[in-house]
Structures are given as structure tokens and as C-alpha cells.
PDB file of C-alpha atoms in Angstrom:
ATOM      1  CA  GLU A   1       0.000   0.000   0.000  1.00 64.00           C
ATOM      2  CA  ALA A   2       1.235   3.474  -0.825  1.00 77.00           C
ATOM      3  CA  GLY A   3       2.201   5.602   2.168  1.00 93.00           C
ATOM      4  CA  VAL A   4       1.287   9.163   3.064  1.00 97.00           C
ATOM      5  CA  ALA A   5       2.716  11.478   0.424  1.00 97.00           C
ATOM      6  CA  GLN A   6       3.945  14.968   1.269  1.00 98.00           C
ATOM      7  CA  SER A   7       5.533  17.695  -0.800  1.00 97.00           C
ATOM      8  CA  PRO A   8       7.768  19.533  -0.972  1.00 98.00           C
ATOM      9  CA  ARG A   9      10.423  17.763   1.065  1.00 97.00           C
ATOM     10  CA  TYR A  10      12.308  20.946   1.874  1.00 98.00           C
ATOM     11  CA  LYS A  11      11.456  24.630   1.694  1.00 98.00           C
ATOM     12  CA  ILE A  12      13.461  27.740   2.547  1.00 98.00           C
ATOM     13  CA  ILE A  13      11.651  31.076   2.643  1.00 98.00           C
ATOM     14  CA  GLU A  14      12.213  34.523   4.050  1.00 98.00           C
ATOM     15  CA  LYS A  15      10.172  35.732   6.999  1.00 97.00           C
ATOM     16  CA  ARG A  16       6.865  37.341   6.058  1.00 98.00           C
ATOM     17  CA  GLN A  17       6.626  35.208   2.897  1.00 98.00           C
ATOM     18  CA  SER A  18       3.925  32.596   2.445  1.00 98.00           C
ATOM     19  CA  VAL A  19       4.310  28.852   1.963  1.00 98.00           C
ATOM     20  CA  ALA A  20       2.040  25.888   1.328  1.00 98.00           C
ATOM     21  CA  PHE A  21       2.456  22.191   2.034  1.00 98.00           C
ATOM     22  CA  TRP A  22       0.541  19.363   0.412  1.00 98.00           C
ATOM     23  CA  CYS A  23      -0.452  15.964   1.763  1.00 98.00           C
ATOM     24  CA  ASN A  24      -2.112  12.932   0.179  1.00 97.00           C
ATOM     25  CA  PRO A  25      -3.156  10.382   2.822  1.00 96.00           C
ATOM     26  CA  ILE A  26      -3.496   6.635   2.511  1.00 95.00           C
ATOM     27  CA  SER A  27      -6.524   5.688   0.448  1.00 93.00           C
ATOM     28  CA  GLY A  28      -9.501   4.983   2.673  1.00 91.00           C
ATOM     29  CA  HIS A  29      -8.165   6.847   5.678  1.00 93.00           C
ATOM     30  CA  ALA A  30     -10.896   9.221   6.765  1.00 92.00           C
ATOM     31  CA  THR A  31      -8.924  11.047   9.436  1.00 92.00           C
ATOM     32  CA  LEU A  32      -6.030  13.354   8.551  1.00 95.00           C
ATOM     33  CA  TYR A  33      -3.708  15.239  10.890  1.00 96.00           C
ATOM     34  CA  TRP A  34      -1.103  17.976  10.520  1.00 98.00           C
ATOM     35  CA  TYR A  35       1.648  18.080  13.111  1.00 98.00           C
ATOM     36  CA  GLN A  36       4.500  20.526  13.681  1.00 98.00           C
ATOM     37  CA  GLN A  37       7.783  19.095  14.970  1.00 98.00           C
ATOM     38  CA  ILE A  38      10.432  21.532  16.173  1.00 97.00           C
ATOM     39  CA  LEU A  39      13.942  20.142  16.421  1.00 94.00           C
ATOM     40  CA  GLY A  40      14.403  18.112  19.601  1.00 92.00           C
ATOM     41  CA  GLN A  41      10.703  18.020  20.412  1.00 94.00           C
ATOM     42  CA  GLY A  42       7.852  15.630  19.852  1.00 95.00           C
ATOM     43  CA  PRO A  43       5.255  16.351  17.173  1.00 97.00           C
ATOM     44  CA  LYS A  44       2.550  18.840  18.159  1.00 96.00           C
ATOM     45  CA  LEU A  45      -0.925  18.573  16.652  1.00 96.00           C
ATOM     46  CA  LEU A  46      -2.013  21.573  14.590  1.00 98.00           C
ATOM     47  CA  ILE A  47      -5.260  20.346  13.065  1.00 97.00           C
ATOM     48  CA  GLN A  48      -7.318  17.170  12.694  1.00 95.00           C
ATOM     49  CA  PHE A  49      -9.779  16.533   9.856  1.00 95.00           C
ATOM     50  CA  GLN A  50     -12.497  13.914   9.595  1.00 93.00           C
ATOM     51  CA  ASN A  51     -13.210  13.635   5.871  1.00 92.00           C
ATOM     52  CA  ASN A  52     -13.514  17.322   4.880  1.00 89.00           C
ATOM     53  CA  GLY A  53     -14.563  18.628   8.303  1.00 94.00           C
ATOM     54  CA  VAL A  54     -12.360  19.979  11.085  1.00 95.00           C
ATOM     55  CA  VAL A  55     -12.411  17.959  14.322  1.00 92.00           C
ATOM     56  CA  ASP A  56      -9.772  19.871  16.298  1.00 93.00           C
ATOM     57  CA  ASP A  57      -7.852  23.030  15.404  1.00 96.00           C
ATOM     58  CA  SER A  58      -7.357  24.327  18.927  1.00 94.00           C
ATOM     59  CA  GLN A  59      -3.564  24.558  18.556  1.00 94.00           C
ATOM     60  CA  LEU A  60      -3.511  26.057  15.065  1.00 97.00           C
ATOM     61  CA  PRO A  61      -2.267  29.689  15.075  1.00 96.00           C
ATOM     62  CA  LYS A  62      -5.194  30.886  13.024  1.00 96.00           C
ATOM     63  CA  ASP A  63      -3.839  34.376  12.481  1.00 97.00           C
ATOM     64  CA  ARG A  64      -1.209  32.920  10.141  1.00 98.00           C
ATOM     65  CA  PHE A  65      -1.932  29.233   9.569  1.00 98.00           C
ATOM     66  CA  SER A  66      -4.772  27.787   7.534  1.00 98.00           C
ATOM     67  CA  ALA A  67      -5.580  24.293   6.316  1.00 98.00           C
ATOM     68  CA  GLU A  68      -8.182  22.710   4.112  1.00 97.00           C
ATOM     69  CA  ARG A  69      -9.256  19.277   2.931  1.00 95.00           C
ATOM     70  CA  LEU A  70     -11.926  20.236   0.438  1.00 83.00           C
ATOM     71  CA  LYS A  71     -12.777  16.859  -1.084  1.00 88.00           C
ATOM     72  CA  GLY A  72     -11.995  14.772   1.962  1.00 86.00           C
ATOM     73  CA  VAL A  73      -8.841  13.344   0.430  1.00 92.00           C
ATOM     74  CA  ASP A  74      -5.689  15.432   0.054  1.00 96.00           C
ATOM     75  CA  SER A  75      -4.993  18.458   2.209  1.00 98.00           C
ATOM     76  CA  THR A  76      -3.058  21.717   2.102  1.00 98.00           C
ATOM     77  CA  LEU A  77      -1.514  23.593   5.036  1.00 98.00           C
ATOM     78  CA  LYS A  78      -0.572  27.236   4.486  1.00 98.00           C
ATOM     79  CA  ILE A  79       1.440  29.734   6.485  1.00 98.00           C
ATOM     80  CA  GLN A  80       1.085  33.435   5.710  1.00 98.00           C
ATOM     81  CA  PRO A  81       3.102  35.364   6.768  1.00 97.00           C
ATOM     82  CA  ALA A  82       5.854  33.089   8.059  1.00 98.00           C
ATOM     83  CA  LYS A  83       7.876  33.875  11.172  1.00 98.00           C
ATOM     84  CA  LEU A  84      11.308  32.630  12.173  1.00 98.00           C
ATOM     85  CA  GLU A  85       9.750  30.425  14.866  1.00 97.00           C
ATOM     86  CA  ASP A  86       7.784  28.534  12.215  1.00 98.00           C
ATOM     87  CA  SER A  87      11.000  26.754  11.224  1.00 98.00           C
ATOM     88  CA  ALA A  88      10.152  23.095  11.828  1.00 98.00           C
ATOM     89  CA  VAL A  89       9.183  19.860  10.141  1.00 98.00           C
ATOM     90  CA  TYR A  90       5.523  19.713   9.150  1.00 98.00           C
ATOM     91  CA  LEU A  91       4.212  16.176   9.304  1.00 98.00           C
ATOM     92  CA  CYS A  92       1.010  14.869   7.802  1.00 98.00           C
ATOM     93  CA  ALA A  93      -0.533  11.671   9.138  1.00 97.00           C
ATOM     94  CA  SER A  94      -3.668   9.680   8.460  1.00 95.00           C
ATOM     95  CA  SER A  95      -5.611   6.960  10.180  1.00 91.00           C
ATOM     96  CA  LEU A  96      -8.770   4.938   9.778  1.00 87.00           C
ATOM     97  CA  ASP A  97     -11.956   6.635  10.912  1.00 79.00           C
ATOM     98  CA  TYR A  98     -11.414   7.561  14.555  1.00 74.00           C
ATOM     99  CA  ARG A  99     -15.124   7.212  15.223  1.00 74.00           C
ATOM    100  CA  THR A 100     -14.890   3.448  14.758  1.00 72.00           C
ATOM    101  CA  GLY A 101     -11.893   2.864  16.983  1.00 76.00           C
ATOM    102  CA  ILE A 102      -8.441   3.968  18.000  1.00 78.00           C
ATOM    103  CA  TYR A 103      -5.743   3.306  15.443  1.00 84.00           C
ATOM    104  CA  GLY A 104      -2.093   3.939  14.920  1.00 89.00           C
ATOM    105  CA  TYR A 105      -1.214   6.765  12.606  1.00 93.00           C
ATOM    106  CA  THR A 106       0.689   6.521   9.354  1.00 95.00           C
ATOM    107  CA  PHE A 107       2.972   9.516   8.907  1.00 97.00           C
ATOM    108  CA  GLY A 108       4.530  11.000   5.814  1.00 98.00           C
ATOM    109  CA  SER A 109       8.204  11.958   5.717  1.00 97.00           C
ATOM    110  CA  GLY A 110       7.391  15.589   6.359  1.00 98.00           C
ATOM    111  CA  THR A 111       8.325  18.958   4.913  1.00 98.00           C
ATOM    112  CA  ARG A 112      11.308  20.657   6.516  1.00 98.00           C
ATOM    113  CA  LEU A 113      10.663  24.421   6.560  1.00 98.00           C
ATOM    114  CA  THR A 114      13.426  26.909   7.216  1.00 98.00           C
ATOM    115  CA  VAL A 115      12.455  30.546   7.654  1.00 98.00           C
ATOM    116  CA  VAL A 116      15.365  32.983   7.315  1.00 98.00           C
TER     117      VAL A 116
ATOM    118  CA  SER B   1      -0.889  21.081  33.241  1.00 73.00           C
ATOM    119  CA  GLN B   2      -0.702  17.866  31.240  1.00 78.00           C
ATOM    120  CA  LYS B   3       2.763  16.461  30.744  1.00 88.00           C
ATOM    121  CA  ILE B   4       4.289  13.468  28.983  1.00 93.00           C
ATOM    122  CA  GLU B   5       7.863  12.886  30.075  1.00 95.00           C
ATOM    123  CA  GLN B   6      10.446  10.755  28.386  1.00 96.00           C
ATOM    124  CA  ASN B   7      14.122  10.649  29.257  1.00 88.00           C
ATOM    125  CA  SER B   8      15.755  13.369  27.195  1.00 82.00           C
ATOM    126  CA  GLU B   9      19.189  11.794  27.568  1.00 89.00           C
ATOM    127  CA  ALA B  10      20.185   9.237  24.966  1.00 93.00           C
ATOM    128  CA  LEU B  11      20.198   5.617  26.053  1.00 96.00           C
ATOM    129  CA  ASN B  12      23.305   3.703  24.953  1.00 97.00           C
ATOM    130  CA  ILE B  13      23.288  -0.068  25.217  1.00 97.00           C
ATOM    131  CA  GLN B  14      25.269  -2.987  23.881  1.00 97.00           C
ATOM    132  CA  GLU B  15      23.981  -5.201  21.107  1.00 97.00           C
ATOM    133  CA  GLY B  16      22.076  -8.174  22.437  1.00 97.00           C
ATOM    134  CA  LYS B  17      20.968  -6.465  25.644  1.00 98.00           C
ATOM    135  CA  THR B  18      17.413  -5.395  26.495  1.00 98.00           C
ATOM    136  CA  ALA B  19      16.667  -1.705  26.078  1.00 97.00           C
ATOM    137  CA  THR B  20      14.044  -0.223  28.418  1.00 97.00           C
ATOM    138  CA  LEU B  21      12.544   3.195  27.752  1.00 97.00           C
ATOM    139  CA  THR B  22      10.235   5.017  30.139  1.00 97.00           C
ATOM    140  CA  CYS B  23       7.211   7.223  29.561  1.00 96.00           C
ATOM    141  CA  ASN B  24       5.619   9.033  32.511  1.00 96.00           C
ATOM    142  CA  TYR B  25       2.553  11.231  32.325  1.00 94.00           C
ATOM    143  CA  THR B  26       0.704  13.588  34.641  1.00 89.00           C
ATOM    144  CA  ASN B  27      -2.782  15.071  34.604  1.00 84.00           C
ATOM    145  CA  TYR B  28      -3.945  12.623  31.947  1.00 81.00           C
ATOM    146  CA  SER B  29      -6.391   9.783  31.998  1.00 81.00           C
ATOM    147  CA  PRO B  30      -5.539   8.268  28.626  1.00 83.00           C
ATOM    148  CA  ALA B  31      -7.621   5.470  27.222  1.00 81.00           C
ATOM    149  CA  TYR B  32      -4.758   4.360  25.008  1.00 89.00           C
ATOM    150  CA  LEU B  33      -1.018   4.696  24.787  1.00 92.00           C
ATOM    151  CA  GLN B  34       1.061   4.275  21.644  1.00 94.00           C
ATOM    152  CA  TRP B  35       4.749   3.947  20.860  1.00 97.00           C
ATOM    153  CA  TYR B  36       6.387   5.173  17.662  1.00 97.00           C
ATOM    154  CA  ARG B  37       9.864   4.953  16.196  1.00 98.00           C
ATOM    155  CA  GLN B  38      11.390   7.921  14.369  1.00 98.00           C
ATOM    156  CA  ASP B  39      14.539   7.849  12.265  1.00 97.00           C
ATOM    157  CA  PRO B  40      16.378  11.066  11.269  1.00 95.00           C
ATOM    158  CA  GLY B  41      14.625  12.865   8.427  1.00 94.00           C
ATOM    159  CA  ARG B  42      11.613  10.551   8.534  1.00 96.00           C
ATOM    160  CA  GLY B  43       8.155  10.650  10.038  1.00 97.00           C
ATOM    161  CA  PRO B  44       7.283   8.530  13.091  1.00 97.00           C
ATOM    162  CA  VAL B  45       6.393   4.889  12.460  1.00 97.00           C
ATOM    163  CA  PHE B  46       3.669   3.231  14.540  1.00 95.00           C
ATOM    164  CA  LEU B  47       4.877   0.286  16.636  1.00 96.00           C
ATOM    165  CA  LEU B  48       2.359  -0.682  19.313  1.00 95.00           C
ATOM    166  CA  LEU B  49      -0.892   0.419  20.899  1.00 93.00           C
ATOM    167  CA  ILE B  50      -1.989  -0.602  24.401  1.00 93.00           C
ATOM    168  CA  ARG B  51      -5.349   0.040  26.041  1.00 90.00           C
ATOM    169  CA  GLU B  52      -5.855   1.193  29.614  1.00 88.00           C
ATOM    170  CA  ASN B  53      -7.277  -2.167  30.631  1.00 90.00           C
ATOM    171  CA  GLU B  54      -4.280  -4.059  29.223  1.00 92.00           C
ATOM    172  CA  LYS B  55      -1.201  -4.523  31.362  1.00 89.00           C
ATOM    173  CA  GLU B  56       1.184  -5.734  28.696  1.00 96.00           C
ATOM    174  CA  LYS B  57       1.415  -6.164  24.951  1.00 96.00           C
ATOM    175  CA  ARG B  58       4.062  -7.872  22.833  1.00 96.00           C
ATOM    176  CA  LYS B  59       5.095  -7.790  19.210  1.00 95.00           C
ATOM    177  CA  GLU B  60       8.134  -9.801  18.150  1.00 96.00           C
ATOM    178  CA  ARG B  61      11.053  -8.358  20.180  1.00 98.00           C
ATOM    179  CA  LEU B  62       8.981  -5.478  21.530  1.00 98.00           C
ATOM    180  CA  LYS B  63       7.063  -5.376  24.800  1.00 98.00           C
ATOM    181  CA  VAL B  64       5.027  -2.526  26.258  1.00 98.00           C
ATOM    182  CA  THR B  65       3.573  -2.251  29.744  1.00 97.00           C
ATOM    183  CA  PHE B  66       0.975   0.269  30.869  1.00 94.00           C
ATOM    184  CA  ASP B  67       0.468   1.032  34.562  1.00 92.00           C
ATOM    185  CA  THR B  68      -2.387   3.529  34.987  1.00 90.00           C
ATOM    186  CA  THR B  69      -1.806   3.664  38.757  1.00 91.00           C
ATOM    187  CA  LEU B  70       1.830   4.708  38.381  1.00 93.00           C
ATOM    188  CA  LYS B  71       0.929   6.693  35.214  1.00 93.00           C
ATOM    189  CA  GLN B  72       3.806   5.040  33.447  1.00 95.00           C
ATOM    190  CA  SER B  73       4.570   2.940  30.389  1.00 95.00           C
ATOM    191  CA  LEU B  74       7.725   0.930  29.835  1.00 97.00           C
ATOM    192  CA  PHE B  75       8.917   0.000  26.341  1.00 98.00           C
ATOM    193  CA  HIS B  76      11.318  -2.919  26.033  1.00 98.00           C
ATOM    194  CA  ILE B  77      13.355  -4.100  23.061  1.00 98.00           C
ATOM    195  CA  THR B  78      14.908  -7.502  23.683  1.00 98.00           C
ATOM    196  CA  ALA B  79      18.030  -8.763  21.906  1.00 98.00           C
ATOM    197  CA  SER B  80      18.665  -5.231  20.653  1.00 98.00           C
ATOM    198  CA  GLN B  81      20.464  -4.658  17.352  1.00 97.00           C
ATOM    199  CA  PRO B  82      22.251  -1.629  15.872  1.00 97.00           C
ATOM    200  CA  ALA B  83      19.285  -1.318  13.471  1.00 98.00           C
ATOM    201  CA  ASP B  84      17.095  -0.540  16.508  1.00 98.00           C
ATOM    202  CA  SER B  85      18.959   2.753  16.977  1.00 98.00           C
ATOM    203  CA  ALA B  86      16.388   5.545  16.600  1.00 98.00           C
ATOM    204  CA  THR B  87      14.261   7.943  18.623  1.00 98.00           C
ATOM    205  CA  TYR B  88      11.262   6.346  20.314  1.00 98.00           C
ATOM    206  CA  LEU B  89       8.169   8.440  20.986  1.00 98.00           C
ATOM    207  CA  CYS B  90       5.435   7.764  23.496  1.00 97.00           C
ATOM    208  CA  ALA B  91       1.996   9.159  22.682  1.00 95.00           C
ATOM    209  CA  LEU B  92      -1.266   9.286  24.592  1.00 92.00           C
ATOM    210  CA  THR B  93      -4.750   9.178  23.113  1.00 85.00           C
ATOM    211  CA  GLY B  94      -7.616  11.107  24.558  1.00 70.00           C
ATOM    212  CA  GLY B  95     -10.908  11.763  22.828  1.00 65.00           C
ATOM    213  CA  GLY B  96     -11.223  11.764  19.046  1.00 65.00           C
ATOM    214  CA  ASN B  97      -8.072   9.689  18.469  1.00 71.00           C
ATOM    215  CA  LYS B  98      -6.049  12.834  19.069  1.00 81.00           C
ATOM    216  CA  LEU B  99      -2.468  11.853  19.871  1.00 89.00           C
ATOM    217  CA  THR B 100      -0.264  13.925  22.149  1.00 92.00           C
ATOM    218  CA  PHE B 101       3.428  13.033  21.918  1.00 95.00           C
ATOM    219  CA  GLY B 102       6.286  13.087  24.371  1.00 96.00           C
ATOM    220  CA  THR B 103       9.651  14.497  23.355  1.00 95.00           C
ATOM    221  CA  GLY B 104      11.142  11.082  22.630  1.00 97.00           C
ATOM    222  CA  THR B 105      14.194   9.167  23.814  1.00 97.00           C
ATOM    223  CA  GLN B 106      17.119   8.477  21.501  1.00 97.00           C
ATOM    224  CA  LEU B 107      18.362   4.892  21.630  1.00 98.00           C
ATOM    225  CA  LYS B 108      21.828   3.911  20.415  1.00 97.00           C
ATOM    226  CA  VAL B 109      22.712   0.251  20.172  1.00 98.00           C
ATOM    227  CA  GLU B 110      26.443  -0.322  19.942  1.00 96.00           C
ATOM    228  CA  LEU B 111      28.300  -3.333  18.614  1.00 92.00           C
TER     229      LEU B 111
END
């Protein structure tokens, strides 16, 4: 089975610029997550989708971050404008429908963002 | 506040020995606990899930225990190999299958 696909792999931007990350989850996985992982820390949840609806975005900095999953499949995370502290790896993960049980996540390889 | 604590210092062990990693949590009542492996430049990989009413779970050379009284999970790798060297993340599940991760412990298995 194909894994979770993310692009780009790396991105370097200047502060105040905008950037977008793309994620294609495993086919059939209804639940999609975006995590931010700062060097030396564990991943931190930014937003959770169930199909095309948002389940939890309580830790998403909504003044600069936005995410969508319009057709309930692939998803885009955007940062506008970027700050230096946004430098991190952005991980996308998917799982089977959380409403039917608790499942392990499948993560993509992430996008490493450097803001200079 | 809620905390998930894993030993931030790297654990170095000799090949063939059992590695034991610890995960402690406070101010949580998790229904589930999961362990993930993360290699440099890669996303975490799911290893094991254990429910609050399970004391122990095994998978090949891996064993996880979950003590809800002590608020602690232990993760064991028996007969460790250099290929087991990685960072291991503990994660707790609350409502909605939302995972909250610890900071991870780096394991180095030496020949």
C-alpha cells in the first residue's frame, strides 16, 4: 500500500513570505492530521480533519496558519506570513476513521521548513 | 498542566541487551497509549498500541507495559540490534483519536 505522500520535502523562505504544504493520505483513511515538529521536540498537533470537516484546530495559530481538505482526500496547510519560529518539520498523518476505533497513525516523511 | 515525560538523555546499550525506555505522564487519563519509532529525516512509524485495561502487549522483540496507577509505560526491546537505533516516541490518546506526543528518547545500540 502506498504511504502518506507529502511535498515539498524541503522549503526555505524569508520571513513574512507565504508557503504551502501538500499531503495525500493513505486511500480509505478518513482522518487526517497535521503536526508541527520543532527540532528536539515531539510532534505537536495543529489540526485534525475527519473527511472534509475539522475535528480539532485548537492549537492552530489561526492568524497565520490555515488548512483545508476540500474533497476529503488530500490536504493543504498554508502559512502566511511566516515567522522565524515557524522553522520546523511539518508532518502529515492519516488513520482509519477515529469514530470506529483507535488506530495507529501513518505519517509521511514531512516537509522541513526553514524561515530565514 | 498535562505532561508526557520521556528521558531526554540518549540511552546507549550494547547489542544483544534489552533496552528499556520510560514514559511518565501527569494530569492525563488516557484510554490508550502508543509507541512510535522515528529515524532522522523521517516521520514517526507506529509500533504498538496498548489500552488502559491491558497490562502488557508484545510484538516480536517489543514489549510494552501500561500502569495507569503509576501513570507510566515501559517500552522494552529484547536482543537489541544496531538497526534498533532511533528515537522512540510515546503518545497518549484522549478523545477523538487525538495523539499527544512526548519528546522522545534516543536509543543507540552499539556493537
